[in-house]
Amino acid sequence: MEERFDLIVIGGGPGGHAAAETAARLGARVCAIERDGWGGTCTHRGCIPTKAMLKSATLFDEVKHASDFGVRTTGVELDFETVRRFRDKVVVKGARGVEYLMKKNKVDVVAGFGRLDGPGRVAVAGPEGEKVLETANVILATGSAPRDLPFLKADGAKILNSDHVLKSTHVPKSVLVIGSGAVGSEFASCYSRYGAKTILVEVLPRLLPVEDEEISKEVEKSFRKKGIECCTGTAVEAVAENPDGTLKVAAKTAAGDSKSWDVEWVILAVGRRPVTEGLGLEAAGVATERGYVKVDAFQRTNVPNVYAIGDCTPTIWLAHVASAEAIVAAETIAGHRTEPINRDQVPGCTYCDPEVAS
């Protein structure tokens, strides 16, 4: 492998691999660094496995109600072990697809954790130790990770974040989801259809708070009809383990009323944080704000030849936004880009039941 590149991309998610492939097609010698799995959060712990689980949930729900449409069924049950295998198979297929695209576009790939190591240098800590690569440009595409609450940390056993849920091996009898954004609403919709008693708690006055108020009302109406207990304007204050191993969740409404539930699982869906620790940003002089890398409209940081895209920047947390930003950054480096993304024209979808698009 040649150790001098036109571009090094740190991170192999939807933004990172799109940046590497675009730059390579434009004639650059490119190296992409990934410490986990090619395809990033979207492929392994986000969009793709979630949609696989939602597909199973949708089919299960439709078959249970098939008699309403004149189709008689008997003995319908959920085999979650097969659901798990289907989910994981889809993830593997997606990751292999990314690996194929990198190879097809002649992108050099390195496994390990990459960090800035001075102007034009990236250090990579990998399975065989650390090495330093030289480059004319760097794109940071390190993504994000699930947030905890100050008083409640995900443990992967009974208090789960989205990473844990998407590696789960069974369906709980009951689940309380904290946060009704896209992630929380999708998980609530999914587990309700699987047959779990489901409670969805939102501290803000309505579900899906980033959507139009009319949409929030319709989603809540539909959720309640499907048996999901929706509690808006409600803040979870404590979670403790009961003698029988279930969890006691205590909350308070905006009006000051106390509420509590006993559930098997609590799912934290309270947002994500940028993954920027240990990247050498401070030493390199790269400006950040609340952990996010600050960029201009063309994804440039304040340090020449250092760019950032996707969830590690203060952007919209969507895979296709990261991919669009990747193209902007790669084309800007190549001298081909003339205009930034129109951020007033970004489509989004929440794959609950009913689905929401905007």
PDB file of N, CA and C in Angstrom, residues 101-198:
ATOM      1  N   LEU A 101     -17.873  -1.848  -3.109  1.00  0.00           N
ATOM      2  CA  LEU A 101     -17.772  -0.531  -3.740  1.00  0.00           C
ATOM      3  C   LEU A 101     -16.396   0.097  -3.506  1.00  0.00           C
ATOM      4  N   MET A 102     -15.829  -0.102  -2.306  1.00  0.00           N
ATOM      5  CA  MET A 102     -14.498   0.424  -2.032  1.00  0.00           C
ATOM      6  C   MET A 102     -13.466  -0.235  -2.944  1.00  0.00           C
ATOM      7  N   LYS A 103     -13.587  -1.544  -3.069  1.00  0.00           N
ATOM      8  CA  LYS A 103     -12.650  -2.280  -3.929  1.00  0.00           C
ATOM      9  C   LYS A 103     -12.820  -1.890  -5.387  1.00  0.00           C
ATOM     10  N   LYS A 104     -14.069  -1.776  -5.821  1.00  0.00           N
ATOM     11  CA  LYS A 104     -14.361  -1.419  -7.211  1.00  0.00           C
ATOM     12  C   LYS A 104     -13.769  -0.059  -7.565  1.00  0.00           C
ATOM     13  N   ASN A 105     -13.801   0.883  -6.618  1.00  0.00           N
ATOM     14  CA  ASN A 105     -13.295   2.235  -6.875  1.00  0.00           C
ATOM     15  C   ASN A 105     -11.826   2.416  -6.488  1.00  0.00           C
ATOM     16  N   LYS A 106     -11.185   1.268  -6.169  1.00  0.00           N
ATOM     17  CA  LYS A 106      -9.742   1.262  -5.880  1.00  0.00           C
ATOM     18  C   LYS A 106      -9.370   2.165  -4.695  1.00  0.00           C
ATOM     19  N   VAL A 107     -10.196   2.116  -3.673  1.00  0.00           N
ATOM     20  CA  VAL A 107      -9.910   2.836  -2.432  1.00  0.00           C
ATOM     21  C   VAL A 107      -9.092   1.918  -1.522  1.00  0.00           C
ATOM     22  N   ASP A 108      -7.944   2.394  -1.051  1.00  0.00           N
ATOM     23  CA  ASP A 108      -7.175   1.633  -0.074  1.00  0.00           C
ATOM     24  C   ASP A 108      -7.905   1.694   1.264  1.00  0.00           C
ATOM     25  N   VAL A 109      -8.025   0.566   1.941  1.00  0.00           N
ATOM     26  CA  VAL A 109      -8.740   0.532   3.214  1.00  0.00           C
ATOM     27  C   VAL A 109      -7.802   0.087   4.332  1.00  0.00           C
ATOM     28  N   VAL A 110      -7.967   0.696   5.486  1.00  0.00           N
ATOM     29  CA  VAL A 110      -7.158   0.374   6.660  1.00  0.00           C
ATOM     30  C   VAL A 110      -8.087   0.183   7.845  1.00  0.00           C
ATOM     31  N   ALA A 111      -7.904  -0.920   8.564  1.00  0.00           N
ATOM     32  CA  ALA A 111      -8.692  -1.176   9.770  1.00  0.00           C
ATOM     33  C   ALA A 111      -7.990  -0.560  10.970  1.00  0.00           C
ATOM     34  N   GLY A 112      -8.717   0.237  11.739  1.00  0.00           N
ATOM     35  CA  GLY A 112      -8.128   0.837  12.924  1.00  0.00           C
ATOM     36  C   GLY A 112      -8.772   2.161  13.270  1.00  0.00           C
ATOM     37  N   PHE A 113      -8.242   2.810  14.292  1.00  0.00           N
ATOM     38  CA  PHE A 113      -8.743   4.105  14.747  1.00  0.00           C
ATOM     39  C   PHE A 113      -7.818   5.197  14.229  1.00  0.00           C
ATOM     40  N   GLY A 114      -8.360   6.097  13.415  1.00  0.00           N
ATOM     41  CA  GLY A 114      -7.558   7.165  12.833  1.00  0.00           C
ATOM     42  C   GLY A 114      -7.681   8.466  13.607  1.00  0.00           C
ATOM     43  N   ARG A 115      -6.575   9.208  13.668  1.00  0.00           N
ATOM     44  CA  ARG A 115      -6.599  10.526  14.320  1.00  0.00           C
ATOM     45  C   ARG A 115      -5.608  11.449  13.616  1.00  0.00           C
ATOM     46  N   LEU A 116      -5.873  12.751  13.710  1.00  0.00           N
ATOM     47  CA  LEU A 116      -4.970  13.739  13.138  1.00  0.00           C
ATOM     48  C   LEU A 116      -3.661  13.739  13.924  1.00  0.00           C
ATOM     49  N   ASP A 117      -2.551  13.797  13.191  1.00  0.00           N
ATOM     50  CA  ASP A 117      -1.233  13.705  13.828  1.00  0.00           C
ATOM     51  C   ASP A 117      -0.300  14.788  13.284  1.00  0.00           C
ATOM     52  N   GLY A 118      -0.861  15.985  13.119  1.00  0.00           N
ATOM     53  CA  GLY A 118      -0.083  17.079  12.555  1.00  0.00           C
ATOM     54  C   GLY A 118      -0.491  17.346  11.122  1.00  0.00           C
ATOM     55  N   PRO A 119      -0.067  18.466  10.546  1.00  0.00           N
ATOM     56  CA  PRO A 119      -0.451  18.816   9.169  1.00  0.00           C
ATOM     57  C   PRO A 119      -0.092  17.712   8.169  1.00  0.00           C
ATOM     58  N   GLY A 120      -1.107  17.246   7.443  1.00  0.00           N
ATOM     59  CA  GLY A 120      -0.871  16.251   6.409  1.00  0.00           C
ATOM     60  C   GLY A 120      -0.542  14.868   6.927  1.00  0.00           C
ATOM     61  N   ARG A 121      -0.847  14.597   8.200  1.00  0.00           N
ATOM     62  CA  ARG A 121      -0.517  13.299   8.780  1.00  0.00           C
ATOM     63  C   ARG A 121      -1.718  12.733   9.531  1.00  0.00           C
ATOM     64  N   VAL A 122      -1.947  11.437   9.352  1.00  0.00           N
ATOM     65  CA  VAL A 122      -2.986  10.720  10.084  1.00  0.00           C
ATOM     66  C   VAL A 122      -2.359   9.479  10.688  1.00  0.00           C
ATOM     67  N   ALA A 123      -2.481   9.335  11.995  1.00  0.00           N
ATOM     68  CA  ALA A 123      -1.989   8.147  12.682  1.00  0.00           C
ATOM     69  C   ALA A 123      -3.129   7.143  12.809  1.00  0.00           C
ATOM     70  N   VAL A 124      -2.835   5.866  12.573  1.00  0.00           N
ATOM     71  CA  VAL A 124      -3.839   4.814  12.646  1.00  0.00           C
ATOM     72  C   VAL A 124      -3.390   3.756  13.648  1.00  0.00           C
ATOM     73  N   ALA A 125      -4.184   3.571  14.685  1.00  0.00           N
ATOM     74  CA  ALA A 125      -3.936   2.503  15.653  1.00  0.00           C
ATOM     75  C   ALA A 125      -4.768   1.300  15.239  1.00  0.00           C
ATOM     76  N   GLY A 126      -4.078   0.258  14.760  1.00  0.00           N
ATOM     77  CA  GLY A 126      -4.775  -0.917  14.266  1.00  0.00           C
ATOM     78  C   GLY A 126      -4.329  -2.187  14.948  1.00  0.00           C
ATOM     79  N   PRO A 127      -4.775  -3.329  14.446  1.00  0.00           N
ATOM     80  CA  PRO A 127      -4.440  -4.617  15.065  1.00  0.00           C
ATOM     81  C   PRO A 127      -2.937  -4.881  15.129  1.00  0.00           C
ATOM     82  N   GLU A 128      -2.178  -4.301  14.215  1.00  0.00           N
ATOM     83  CA  GLU A 128      -0.736  -4.549  14.162  1.00  0.00           C
ATOM     84  C   GLU A 128       0.072  -3.373  14.698  1.00  0.00           C
ATOM     85  N   GLY A 129      -0.534  -2.545  15.530  1.00  0.00           N
ATOM     86  CA  GLY A 129       0.161  -1.400  16.082  1.00  0.00           C
ATOM     87  C   GLY A 129      -0.208  -0.113  15.379  1.00  0.00           C
ATOM     88  N   GLU A 130       0.571   0.935  15.600  1.00  0.00           N
ATOM     89  CA  GLU A 130       0.261   2.240  15.024  1.00  0.00           C
ATOM     90  C   GLU A 130       1.187   2.563  13.861  1.00  0.00           C
ATOM     91  N   LYS A 131       0.597   3.188  12.845  1.00  0.00           N
ATOM     92  CA  LYS A 131       1.392   3.668  11.719  1.00  0.00           C
ATOM     93  C   LYS A 131       0.877   5.035  11.315  1.00  0.00           C
ATOM     94  N   VAL A 132       1.703   5.778  10.604  1.00  0.00           N
ATOM     95  CA  VAL A 132       1.364   7.131  10.195  1.00  0.00           C
ATOM     96  C   VAL A 132       1.289   7.199   8.677  1.00  0.00           C
ATOM     97  N   LEU A 133       0.197   7.779   8.184  1.00  0.00           N
ATOM     98  CA  LEU A 133      -0.011   7.963   6.754  1.00  0.00           C
ATOM     99  C   LEU A 133       0.053   9.452   6.429  1.00  0.00           C
ATOM    100  N   GLU A 134       0.541   9.771   5.248  1.00  0.00           N
ATOM    101  CA  GLU A 134       0.607  11.164   4.819  1.00  0.00           C
ATOM    102  C   GLU A 134      -0.468  11.429   3.779  1.00  0.00           C
ATOM    103  N   THR A 135      -1.015  12.647   3.812  1.00  0.00           N
ATOM    104  CA  THR A 135      -2.121  12.975   2.909  1.00  0.00           C
ATOM    105  C   THR A 135      -2.197  14.471   2.663  1.00  0.00           C
ATOM    106  N   ALA A 136      -2.753  14.828   1.515  1.00  0.00           N
ATOM    107  CA  ALA A 136      -2.966  16.243   1.213  1.00  0.00           C
ATOM    108  C   ALA A 136      -4.229  16.766   1.874  1.00  0.00           C
ATOM    109  N   ASN A 137      -5.230  15.887   2.055  1.00  0.00           N
ATOM    110  CA  ASN A 137      -6.520  16.296   2.613  1.00  0.00           C
ATOM    111  C   ASN A 137      -7.059  15.212   3.536  1.00  0.00           C
ATOM    112  N   VAL A 138      -7.883  15.643   4.480  1.00  0.00           N
ATOM    113  CA  VAL A 138      -8.538  14.711   5.401  1.00  0.00           C
ATOM    114  C   VAL A 138     -10.024  15.050   5.469  1.00  0.00           C
ATOM    115  N   ILE A 139     -10.859  14.013   5.449  1.00  0.00           N
ATOM    116  CA  ILE A 139     -12.285  14.180   5.725  1.00  0.00           C
ATOM    117  C   ILE A 139     -12.617  13.385   6.978  1.00  0.00           C
ATOM    118  N   LEU A 140     -13.132  14.073   7.994  1.00  0.00           N
ATOM    119  CA  LEU A 140     -13.587  13.425   9.226  1.00  0.00           C
ATOM    120  C   LEU A 140     -15.030  12.980   9.045  1.00  0.00           C
ATOM    121  N   ALA A 141     -15.277  11.687   9.191  1.00  0.00           N
ATOM    122  CA  ALA A 141     -16.624  11.135   9.008  1.00  0.00           C
ATOM    123  C   ALA A 141     -16.868  10.097  10.093  1.00  0.00           C
ATOM    124  N   THR A 142     -16.671  10.515  11.332  1.00  0.00           N
ATOM    125  CA  THR A 142     -16.643   9.582  12.459  1.00  0.00           C
ATOM    126  C   THR A 142     -18.004   9.306  13.088  1.00  0.00           C
ATOM    127  N   GLY A 143     -19.041   9.994  12.633  1.00  0.00           N
ATOM    128  CA  GLY A 143     -20.394   9.649  13.025  1.00  0.00           C
ATOM    129  C   GLY A 143     -20.780  10.021  14.447  1.00  0.00           C
ATOM    130  N   SER A 144     -21.732   9.267  14.997  1.00  0.00           N
ATOM    131  CA  SER A 144     -22.294   9.566  16.307  1.00  0.00           C
ATOM    132  C   SER A 144     -22.579   8.278  17.050  1.00  0.00           C
ATOM    133  N   ALA A 145     -22.923   8.413  18.328  1.00  0.00           N
ATOM    134  CA  ALA A 145     -23.266   7.278  19.183  1.00  0.00           C
ATOM    135  C   ALA A 145     -24.467   7.661  20.040  1.00  0.00           C
ATOM    136  N   PRO A 146     -25.219   6.684  20.555  1.00  0.00           N
ATOM    137  CA  PRO A 146     -26.401   7.005  21.370  1.00  0.00           C
ATOM    138  C   PRO A 146     -26.031   7.758  22.640  1.00  0.00           C
ATOM    139  N   ARG A 147     -26.890   8.694  23.018  1.00  0.00           N
ATOM    140  CA  ARG A 147     -26.710   9.422  24.276  1.00  0.00           C
ATOM    141  C   ARG A 147     -27.354   8.658  25.426  1.00  0.00           C
ATOM    142  N   ASP A 148     -26.805   8.858  26.616  1.00  0.00           N
ATOM    143  CA  ASP A 148     -27.445   8.432  27.859  1.00  0.00           C
ATOM    144  C   ASP A 148     -28.139   9.639  28.479  1.00  0.00           C
ATOM    145  N   LEU A 149     -28.901   9.401  29.526  1.00  0.00           N
ATOM    146  CA  LEU A 149     -29.400  10.475  30.368  1.00  0.00           C
ATOM    147  C   LEU A 149     -28.423  10.668  31.528  1.00  0.00           C
ATOM    148  N   PRO A 150     -28.350  11.859  32.094  1.00  0.00           N
ATOM    149  CA  PRO A 150     -27.407  12.095  33.189  1.00  0.00           C
ATOM    150  C   PRO A 150     -27.549  11.107  34.345  1.00  0.00           C
ATOM    151  N   PHE A 151     -28.783  10.677  34.620  1.00  0.00           N
ATOM    152  CA  PHE A 151     -29.026   9.784  35.750  1.00  0.00           C
ATOM    153  C   PHE A 151     -29.294   8.343  35.330  1.00  0.00           C
ATOM    154  N   LEU A 152     -29.200   8.078  34.029  1.00  0.00           N
ATOM    155  CA  LEU A 152     -29.560   6.745  33.548  1.00  0.00           C
ATOM    156  C   LEU A 152     -28.647   6.348  32.387  1.00  0.00           C
ATOM    157  N   LYS A 153     -27.839   5.317  32.611  1.00  0.00           N
ATOM    158  CA  LYS A 153     -26.889   4.853  31.609  1.00  0.00           C
ATOM    159  C   LYS A 153     -27.350   3.506  31.051  1.00  0.00           C
ATOM    160  N   ALA A 154     -27.233   3.350  29.763  1.00  0.00           N
ATOM    161  CA  ALA A 154     -27.571   2.073  29.139  1.00  0.00           C
ATOM    162  C   ALA A 154     -26.567   1.005  29.581  1.00  0.00           C
ATOM    163  N   ASP A 155     -27.093  -0.169  29.977  1.00  0.00           N
ATOM    164  CA  ASP A 155     -26.216  -1.259  30.409  1.00  0.00           C
ATOM    165  C   ASP A 155     -26.240  -2.446  29.458  1.00  0.00           C
ATOM    166  N   GLY A 156     -27.117  -2.399  28.457  1.00  0.00           N
ATOM    167  CA  GLY A 156     -27.182  -3.481  27.479  1.00  0.00           C
ATOM    168  C   GLY A 156     -27.957  -4.694  27.944  1.00  0.00           C
ATOM    169  N   ALA A 157     -28.412  -4.703  29.204  1.00  0.00           N
ATOM    170  CA  ALA A 157     -29.148  -5.841  29.745  1.00  0.00           C
ATOM    171  C   ALA A 157     -30.637  -5.535  29.848  1.00  0.00           C
ATOM    172  N   LYS A 158     -30.975  -4.532  30.671  1.00  0.00           N
ATOM    173  CA  LYS A 158     -32.370  -4.136  30.826  1.00  0.00           C
ATOM    174  C   LYS A 158     -32.604  -2.687  30.431  1.00  0.00           C
ATOM    175  N   ILE A 159     -31.534  -1.892  30.466  1.00  0.00           N
ATOM    176  CA  ILE A 159     -31.608  -0.507  30.003  1.00  0.00           C
ATOM    177  C   ILE A 159     -30.807  -0.443  28.713  1.00  0.00           C
ATOM    178  N   LEU A 160     -31.512  -0.309  27.604  1.00  0.00           N
ATOM    179  CA  LEU A 160     -30.892  -0.474  26.293  1.00  0.00           C
ATOM    180  C   LEU A 160     -30.887   0.828  25.511  1.00  0.00           C
ATOM    181  N   ASN A 161     -29.868   1.026  24.689  1.00  0.00           N
ATOM    182  CA  ASN A 161     -29.911   2.061  23.659  1.00  0.00           C
ATOM    183  C   ASN A 161     -30.146   1.382  22.316  1.00  0.00           C
ATOM    184  N   SER A 162     -30.135   2.152  21.244  1.00  0.00           N
ATOM    185  CA  SER A 162     -30.445   1.580  19.930  1.00  0.00           C
ATOM    186  C   SER A 162     -29.431   0.524  19.510  1.00  0.00           C
ATOM    187  N   ASP A 163     -28.148   0.695  19.890  1.00  0.00           N
ATOM    188  CA  ASP A 163     -27.136  -0.316  19.563  1.00  0.00           C
ATOM    189  C   ASP A 163     -27.517  -1.663  20.171  1.00  0.00           C
ATOM    190  N   HIS A 164     -27.932  -1.642  21.433  1.00  0.00           N
ATOM    191  CA  HIS A 164     -28.280  -2.881  22.121  1.00  0.00           C
ATOM    192  C   HIS A 164     -29.529  -3.522  21.521  1.00  0.00           C
ATOM    193  N   VAL A 165     -30.534  -2.701  21.247  1.00  0.00           N
ATOM    194  CA  VAL A 165     -31.789  -3.234  20.699  1.00  0.00           C
ATOM    195  C   VAL A 165     -31.526  -3.978  19.401  1.00  0.00           C
ATOM    196  N   LEU A 166     -30.623  -3.425  18.590  1.00  0.00           N
ATOM    197  CA  LEU A 166     -30.386  -4.011  17.269  1.00  0.00           C
ATOM    198  C   LEU A 166     -29.437  -5.199  17.311  1.00  0.00           C
ATOM    199  N   LYS A 167     -29.078  -5.623  18.507  1.00  0.00           N
ATOM    200  CA  LYS A 167     -28.357  -6.884  18.708  1.00  0.00           C
ATOM    201  C   LYS A 167     -29.162  -7.828  19.602  1.00  0.00           C
ATOM    202  N   SER A 168     -30.419  -7.472  19.871  1.00  0.00           N
ATOM    203  CA  SER A 168     -31.247  -8.220  20.819  1.00  0.00           C
ATOM    204  C   SER A 168     -31.566  -9.614  20.299  1.00  0.00           C
ATOM    205  N   THR A 169     -31.847 -10.523  21.252  1.00  0.00           N
ATOM    206  CA  THR A 169     -32.118 -11.918  20.898  1.00  0.00           C
ATOM    207  C   THR A 169     -33.511 -12.386  21.315  1.00  0.00           C
ATOM    208  N   HIS A 170     -34.308 -11.499  21.921  1.00  0.00           N
ATOM    209  CA  HIS A 170     -35.666 -11.882  22.277  1.00  0.00           C
ATOM    210  C   HIS A 170     -36.544 -10.640  22.364  1.00  0.00           C
ATOM    211  N   VAL A 171     -37.854 -10.879  22.448  1.00  0.00           N
ATOM    212  CA  VAL A 171     -38.829  -9.795  22.595  1.00  0.00           C
ATOM    213  C   VAL A 171     -39.251  -9.738  24.055  1.00  0.00           C
ATOM    214  N   PRO A 172     -39.140  -8.568  24.690  1.00  0.00           N
ATOM    215  CA  PRO A 172     -39.570  -8.468  26.092  1.00  0.00           C
ATOM    216  C   PRO A 172     -41.092  -8.505  26.191  1.00  0.00           C
ATOM    217  N   LYS A 173     -41.583  -8.832  27.378  1.00  0.00           N
ATOM    218  CA  LYS A 173     -43.032  -8.798  27.587  1.00  0.00           C
ATOM    219  C   LYS A 173     -43.543  -7.364  27.668  1.00  0.00           C
ATOM    220  N   SER A 174     -42.676  -6.465  28.140  1.00  0.00           N
ATOM    221  CA  SER A 174     -43.067  -5.059  28.259  1.00  0.00           C
ATOM    222  C   SER A 174     -41.843  -4.183  28.061  1.00  0.00           C
ATOM    223  N   VAL A 175     -42.057  -2.996  27.491  1.00  0.00           N
ATOM    224  CA  VAL A 175     -40.947  -2.090  27.215  1.00  0.00           C
ATOM    225  C   VAL A 175     -41.426  -0.650  27.341  1.00  0.00           C
ATOM    226  N   LEU A 176     -40.593   0.180  27.945  1.00  0.00           N
ATOM    227  CA  LEU A 176     -40.866   1.611  28.016  1.00  0.00           C
ATOM    228  C   LEU A 176     -39.778   2.322  27.224  1.00  0.00           C
ATOM    229  N   VAL A 177     -40.188   3.124  26.261  1.00  0.00           N
ATOM    230  CA  VAL A 177     -39.261   3.856  25.405  1.00  0.00           C
ATOM    231  C   VAL A 177     -39.232   5.318  25.840  1.00  0.00           C
ATOM    232  N   ILE A 178     -38.031   5.825  26.131  1.00  0.00           N
ATOM    233  CA  ILE A 178     -37.876   7.231  26.509  1.00  0.00           C
ATOM    234  C   ILE A 178     -37.413   8.008  25.287  1.00  0.00           C
ATOM    235  N   GLY A 179     -38.270   8.891  24.789  1.00  0.00           N
ATOM    236  CA  GLY A 179     -37.961   9.679  23.601  1.00  0.00           C
ATOM    237  C   GLY A 179     -38.786   9.240  22.417  1.00  0.00           C
ATOM    238  N   SER A 180     -39.509  10.192  21.799  1.00  0.00           N
ATOM    239  CA  SER A 180     -40.423   9.834  20.708  1.00  0.00           C
ATOM    240  C   SER A 180     -40.008  10.458  19.382  1.00  0.00           C
ATOM    241  N   GLY A 181     -38.702  10.640  19.191  1.00  0.00           N
ATOM    242  CA  GLY A 181     -38.225  11.024  17.867  1.00  0.00           C
ATOM    243  C   GLY A 181     -38.343   9.837  16.933  1.00  0.00           C
ATOM    244  N   ALA A 182     -37.622   9.879  15.813  1.00  0.00           N
ATOM    245  CA  ALA A 182     -37.718   8.797  14.830  1.00  0.00           C
ATOM    246  C   ALA A 182     -37.325   7.459  15.451  1.00  0.00           C
ATOM    247  N   VAL A 183     -36.225   7.422  16.189  1.00  0.00           N
ATOM    248  CA  VAL A 183     -35.746   6.162  16.765  1.00  0.00           C
ATOM    249  C   VAL A 183     -36.741   5.607  17.771  1.00  0.00           C
ATOM    250  N   GLY A 184     -37.170   6.438  18.715  1.00  0.00           N
ATOM    251  CA  GLY A 184     -38.089   5.976  19.739  1.00  0.00           C
ATOM    252  C   GLY A 184     -39.443   5.551  19.186  1.00  0.00           C
ATOM    253  N   SER A 185     -39.971   6.320  18.243  1.00  0.00           N
ATOM    254  CA  SER A 185     -41.273   5.990  17.657  1.00  0.00           C
ATOM    255  C   SER A 185     -41.213   4.702  16.844  1.00  0.00           C
ATOM    256  N   GLU A 186     -40.100   4.488  16.145  1.00  0.00           N
ATOM    257  CA  GLU A 186     -39.964   3.253  15.376  1.00  0.00           C
ATOM    258  C   GLU A 186     -39.872   2.039  16.288  1.00  0.00           C
ATOM    259  N   PHE A 187     -39.083   2.134  17.366  1.00  0.00           N
ATOM    260  CA  PHE A 187     -38.972   1.001  18.278  1.00  0.00           C
ATOM    261  C   PHE A 187     -40.296   0.728  18.988  1.00  0.00           C
ATOM    262  N   ALA A 188     -40.998   1.777  19.397  1.00  0.00           N
ATOM    263  CA  ALA A 188     -42.293   1.593  20.046  1.00  0.00           C
ATOM    264  C   ALA A 188     -43.270   0.902  19.103  1.00  0.00           C
ATOM    265  N   SER A 189     -43.295   1.356  17.863  1.00  0.00           N
ATOM    266  CA  SER A 189     -44.183   0.775  16.863  1.00  0.00           C
ATOM    267  C   SER A 189     -43.824  -0.681  16.597  1.00  0.00           C
ATOM    268  N   CYS A 190     -42.529  -0.963  16.535  1.00  0.00           N
ATOM    269  CA  CYS A 190     -42.047  -2.314  16.254  1.00  0.00           C
ATOM    270  C   CYS A 190     -42.420  -3.278  17.377  1.00  0.00           C
ATOM    271  N   TYR A 191     -42.058  -2.948  18.609  1.00  0.00           N
ATOM    272  CA  TYR A 191     -42.289  -3.880  19.718  1.00  0.00           C
ATOM    273  C   TYR A 191     -43.765  -4.024  20.056  1.00  0.00           C
ATOM    274  N   SER A 192     -44.550  -2.996  19.818  1.00  0.00           N
ATOM    275  CA  SER A 192     -45.987  -3.126  20.005  1.00  0.00           C
ATOM    276  C   SER A 192     -46.558  -4.167  19.053  1.00  0.00           C
ATOM    277  N   ARG A 193     -46.107  -4.133  17.810  1.00  0.00           N
ATOM    278  CA  ARG A 193     -46.584  -5.114  16.830  1.00  0.00           C
ATOM    279  C   ARG A 193     -46.048  -6.513  17.123  1.00  0.00           C
ATOM    280  N   TYR A 194     -44.884  -6.597  17.749  1.00  0.00           N
ATOM    281  CA  TYR A 194     -44.362  -7.903  18.161  1.00  0.00           C
ATOM    282  C   TYR A 194     -45.181  -8.507  19.302  1.00  0.00           C
ATOM    283  N   GLY A 195     -45.963  -7.671  20.001  1.00  0.00           N
ATOM    284  CA  GLY A 195     -46.799  -8.166  21.079  1.00  0.00           C
ATOM    285  C   GLY A 195     -46.400  -7.721  22.459  1.00  0.00           C
ATOM    286  N   ALA A 196     -45.371  -6.876  22.580  1.00  0.00           N
ATOM    287  CA  ALA A 196     -44.947  -6.387  23.881  1.00  0.00           C
ATOM    288  C   ALA A 196     -45.851  -5.242  24.340  1.00  0.00           C
ATOM    289  N   LYS A 197     -46.147  -5.200  25.632  1.00  0.00           N
ATOM    290  CA  LYS A 197     -46.815  -4.036  26.193  1.00  0.00           C
ATOM    291  C   LYS A 197     -45.846  -2.865  26.060  1.00  0.00           C
ATOM    292  N   THR A 198     -46.297  -1.787  25.423  1.00  0.00           N
ATOM    293  CA  THR A 198     -45.374  -0.709  25.052  1.00  0.00           C
ATOM    294  C   THR A 198     -45.845   0.631  25.579  1.00  0.00           C
TER     295      THR A 198
END
